[in-house]
C-alpha atoms as a printed R data frame, in Angstrom:
    type eleno elety resid chain resno       x       y        z
1   ATOM     1    CA   LYS     A     1  15.535  -8.717 -100.375
2   ATOM     2    CA   ILE     A     2  13.055  -5.968  -99.406
3   ATOM     3    CA   GLU     A     3  10.770  -8.678  -98.146
4   ATOM     4    CA   GLN     A     4  13.662 -10.058  -96.108
5   ATOM     5    CA   GLU     A     5  14.434  -6.611  -94.638
6   ATOM     6    CA   ARG     A     6  10.748  -6.065  -93.882
7   ATOM     7    CA   LYS     A     7  10.578  -9.436  -92.091
8   ATOM     8    CA   THR     A     8  13.787  -8.670  -90.215
9   ATOM     9    CA   GLU     A     9  12.358  -5.264  -89.254
10  ATOM    10    CA   GLU     A    10   9.110  -6.875  -88.134
11  ATOM    11    CA   GLU     A    11  11.041  -9.465  -86.160
12  ATOM    12    CA   ARG     A    12  13.147  -6.711  -84.570
13  ATOM    13    CA   ILE     A    13   9.999  -4.705  -83.742
14  ATOM    14    CA   GLU     A    14   8.382  -7.887  -82.352
15  ATOM    15    CA   GLN     A    15  11.557  -8.620  -80.363
16  ATOM    16    CA   ASP     A    16  11.538  -5.025  -79.000
17  ATOM    17    CA   ARG     A    17   7.858  -5.363  -78.070
18  ATOM    18    CA   ILE     A    18   8.518  -8.703  -76.297
19  ATOM    19    CA   GLU     A    19  11.514  -7.187  -74.502
20  ATOM    20    CA   GLN     A    20   9.477  -4.159  -73.450
21  ATOM    21    CA   GLU     A    21   6.661  -6.371  -72.197
22  ATOM    22    CA   SER     A    22   9.191  -8.524  -70.382
23  ATOM    23    CA   LYS     A    23  10.772  -5.415  -68.817
24  ATOM    24    CA   ALA     A    24   7.323  -4.087  -67.942
25  ATOM    25    CA   GLU     A    25   6.465  -7.461  -66.330
26  ATOM    26    CA   GLU     A    26   9.759  -7.475  -64.418
27  ATOM    27    CA   GLU     A    27   9.085  -3.883  -63.282
28  ATOM    28    CA   ARG     A    28   5.548  -4.840  -62.180
29  ATOM    29    CA   ILE     A    29   6.916  -7.874  -60.271
30  ATOM    30    CA   GLN     A    30   9.623  -5.696  -58.714
31  ATOM    31    CA   GLN     A    31   6.990  -3.125  -57.671
32  ATOM    32    CA   GLU     A    32   4.839  -5.895  -56.165
33  ATOM    33    CA   LYS     A    33   7.860  -7.173  -54.217
34  ATOM    34    CA   ILE     A    34   8.615  -3.646  -52.986
35  ATOM    35    CA   GLU     A    35   4.942  -3.188  -52.030
36  ATOM    36    CA   GLN     A    36   4.906  -6.551  -50.226
37  ATOM    37    CA   VAL     A    37   8.090  -5.674  -48.311
38  ATOM    38    CA   ARG     A    38   6.520  -2.299  -47.413
39  ATOM    39    CA   ARG     A    39   3.298  -4.000  -46.199
40  ATOM    40    CA   VAL     A    40   5.277  -6.569  -44.179
41  ATOM    41    CA   GLU     A    41   7.311  -3.742  -42.611
42  ATOM    42    CA   GLU     A    42   4.136  -1.747  -41.826
43  ATOM    43    CA   GLU     A    43   2.571  -4.836  -40.252
44  ATOM    44    CA   ARG     A    44   5.734  -5.446  -38.211
45  ATOM    45    CA   ILE     A    45   5.733  -1.814  -37.034
46  ATOM    46    CA   GLU     A    46   2.005  -2.044  -36.185
47  ATOM    47    CA   LYS     A    47   2.558  -5.295  -34.249
48  ATOM    48    CA   GLU     A    48   5.454  -3.712  -32.350
49  ATOM    49    CA   LYS     A    49   3.270  -0.696  -31.539
50  ATOM    50    CA   ILE     A    50   0.452  -2.960  -30.321
51  ATOM    51    CA   GLU     A    51   2.914  -5.001  -28.241
52  ATOM    52    CA   LYS     A    52   4.468  -1.832  -26.823
53  ATOM    53    CA   ASP     A    53   1.003  -0.456  -25.948
54  ATOM    54    CA   ARG     A    54   0.028  -3.799  -24.376
55  ATOM    55    CA   LYS     A    55   3.202  -3.854  -22.281
56  ATOM    56    CA   ALA     A    56   2.664  -0.223  -21.245
57  ATOM    57    CA   GLU     A    57  -0.906  -1.071  -20.189
58  ATOM    58    CA   GLU     A    58   0.302  -4.121  -18.241
59  ATOM    59    CA   GLU     A    59   2.948  -1.954  -16.570
60  ATOM    60    CA   ARG     A    60   0.340   0.683  -15.685
61  ATOM    61    CA   ILE     A    61  -1.957  -1.996  -14.238
62  ATOM    62    CA   GLU     A    62   0.958  -3.451  -12.237
63  ATOM    63    CA   GLN     A    63   1.888   0.013  -10.943
64  ATOM    64    CA   ASP     A    64  -1.750   0.632   -9.941
65  ATOM    65    CA   ARG     A    65  -1.837  -2.743   -8.175
66  ATOM    66    CA   LYS     A    66   1.409  -2.002   -6.335
67  ATOM    67    CA   ALA     A    67   0.162   1.466   -5.377
68  ATOM    68    CA   GLU     A    68  -3.073  -0.061   -4.043
69  ATOM    69    CA   GLU     A    69  -1.102  -2.679   -2.090
70  ATOM    70    CA   GLU     A    70   1.127   0.055   -0.646
71  ATOM    71    CA   LYS     A    71  -1.932   2.124    0.280
72  ATOM    72    CA   MET     A    72  -3.530  -0.887    2.002
73  ATOM    73    CA   GLU     A    73  -0.270  -1.631    3.840
74  ATOM    74    CA   GLN     A    74  -0.015   1.985    5.017
75  ATOM    75    CA   GLU     A    75  -3.648   1.930    6.186
76  ATOM    76    CA   LYS     A    76  -2.976  -1.332    8.055
77  ATOM    77    CA   ILE     A    77   0.137   0.164    9.702
78  ATOM    78    CA   GLU     A    78  -1.847   3.292   10.634
79  ATOM    79    CA   GLN     A    79  -4.663   1.163   12.130
80  ATOM    80    CA   GLU     A    80  -2.143  -0.847   14.123
81  ATOM    81    CA   ARG     A    81  -0.488   2.381   15.325
82  ATOM    82    CA   ARG     A    82  -3.843   3.818   16.422
83  ATOM    83    CA   ALA     A    83  -4.777   0.533   18.136
84  ATOM    84    CA   GLU     A    84  -1.423   0.553   19.962
85  ATOM    85    CA   GLU     A    85  -1.948   4.190   21.030
86  ATOM    86    CA   LYS     A    86  -5.433   3.301   22.331
87  ATOM    87    CA   ARG     A    87  -4.053   0.282   24.194
88  ATOM    88    CA   ILE     A    88  -1.295   2.390   25.776
89  ATOM    89    CA   ALA     A    89  -3.760   5.141   26.715
90  ATOM    90    CA   LYS     A    90  -6.122   2.556   28.236
91  ATOM    91    CA   GLU     A    91  -3.261   0.981   30.199
92  ATOM    92    CA   LYS     A    92  -2.200   4.417   31.421
93  ATOM    93    CA   ILE     A    93  -5.734   5.234   32.566
94  ATOM    94    CA   GLU     A    94  -6.036   1.843   34.292
95  ATOM    95    CA   LYS     A    95  -2.659   2.354   35.972
96  ATOM    96    CA   GLU     A    96  -3.646   5.864   37.113
97  ATOM    97    CA   THR     A    97  -6.998   4.549   38.369
98  ATOM    98    CA   ILE     A    98  -5.273   1.769   40.331
99  ATOM    99    CA   GLU     A    99  -2.772   4.313   41.706
100 ATOM   100    CA   GLN     A   100  -5.621   6.658   42.745
101 ATOM   101    CA   GLU     A   101  -7.469   3.763   44.415
102 ATOM   102    CA   LYS     A   102  -4.284   2.774   46.238
103 ATOM   103    CA   ILE     A   103  -3.741   6.362   47.428
104 ATOM   104    CA   GLU     A   104  -7.388   6.546   48.533
105 ATOM   105    CA   GLN     A   105  -7.059   3.242   50.435
106 ATOM   106    CA   GLU     A   106  -3.877   4.457   52.126
107 ATOM   107    CA   ARG     A   107  -5.618   7.723   53.077
108 ATOM   108    CA   LYS     A   108  -8.585   5.811   54.526
109 ATOM   109    CA   ALA     A   109  -6.239   3.438   56.371
110 ATOM   110    CA   GLU     A   110  -4.367   6.437   57.804
111 ATOM   111    CA   GLN     A   111  -7.665   8.060   58.887
112 ATOM   112    CA   GLU     A   112  -8.777   4.760   60.456
113 ATOM   113    CA   LYS     A   113  -5.407   4.482   62.266
114 ATOM   114    CA   ILE     A   114  -5.737   8.046   63.574
115 ATOM   115    CA   LYS     A   115  -9.337   7.312   64.659
116 ATOM   116    CA   GLN     A   116  -8.252   4.135   66.450
117 ATOM   117    CA   GLU     A   117  -5.371   5.972   68.179
118 ATOM   118    CA   LYS     A   118  -7.793   8.690   69.297
119 ATOM   119    CA   ILE     A   119 -10.215   6.072   70.645
120 ATOM   120    CA   GLU     A   120  -7.292   4.348   72.408
121 ATOM   121    CA   GLN     A   121  -6.133   7.688   73.874
122 ATOM   122    CA   GLU     A   122  -9.651   8.446   75.049
123 ATOM   123    CA   ARG     A   123  -9.931   4.943   76.595
124 ATOM   124    CA   ARG     A   124  -6.586   5.368   78.404
125 ATOM   125    CA   ALA     A   125  -7.599   8.842   79.547
126 ATOM   126    CA   GLU     A   126 -10.900   7.424   80.805
127 ATOM   127    CA   GLU     A   127  -9.047   4.612   82.598
128 ATOM   128    CA   LYS     A   128  -6.671   7.174   84.185
129 ATOM   129    CA   ARG     A   129  -9.603   9.317   85.238
130 ATOM   130    CA   ILE     A   130 -11.372   6.329   86.747
131 ATOM   131    CA   ALA     A   131  -8.147   5.205   88.469
132 ATOM   132    CA   LYS     A   132  -7.574   8.754   89.741
133 ATOM   133    CA   GLU     A   133 -11.152   8.972   91.031
134 ATOM   134    CA   LYS     A   134 -10.738   5.598   92.708
135 ATOM   135    CA   ILE     A   135  -7.501   6.736   94.390
136 ATOM   136    CA   GLU     A   136  -9.144  10.000   95.473
137 ATOM   137    CA   LYS     A   137 -12.147   8.094   96.777
138 ATOM   138    CA   GLU     A   138  -9.924   5.654   98.695
139 ATOM   139    CA   THR     A   139  -7.864   8.538  100.032
140 ATOM   140    CA   ILE     A   140 -10.977  10.270  101.270
141 ATOM   141    CA   GLU     A   141 -12.156   7.090  102.961
């Protein structure tokens, strides 16, 4: 009977030990699962961070590109504006030059007309004088 109790006690102790080992194994497996879930979550967070950083960098590059395009467009517009101002100024100078030449030609034409009228007056006066002298000469004769 004592032997039987001892065996039963040993079996109970062995059963307890097996149960404890089983619980310990289950706990270890549970901890590994928790650790794996934690690692997967950390990796997911890291990937999201990398993706977010990549997108931010792409956005920054795109903004820089757009800013450069805008700058180039503004420079082009400014060049075109300056070219237009130069063209207008050149046209104005050419127009003024043509106007001045026209005025100068008209002035010269007017002077020439006055000169011709004076010559004509002098010719008529000379003709009158000659005619008068002729009449006087004929009268005297």
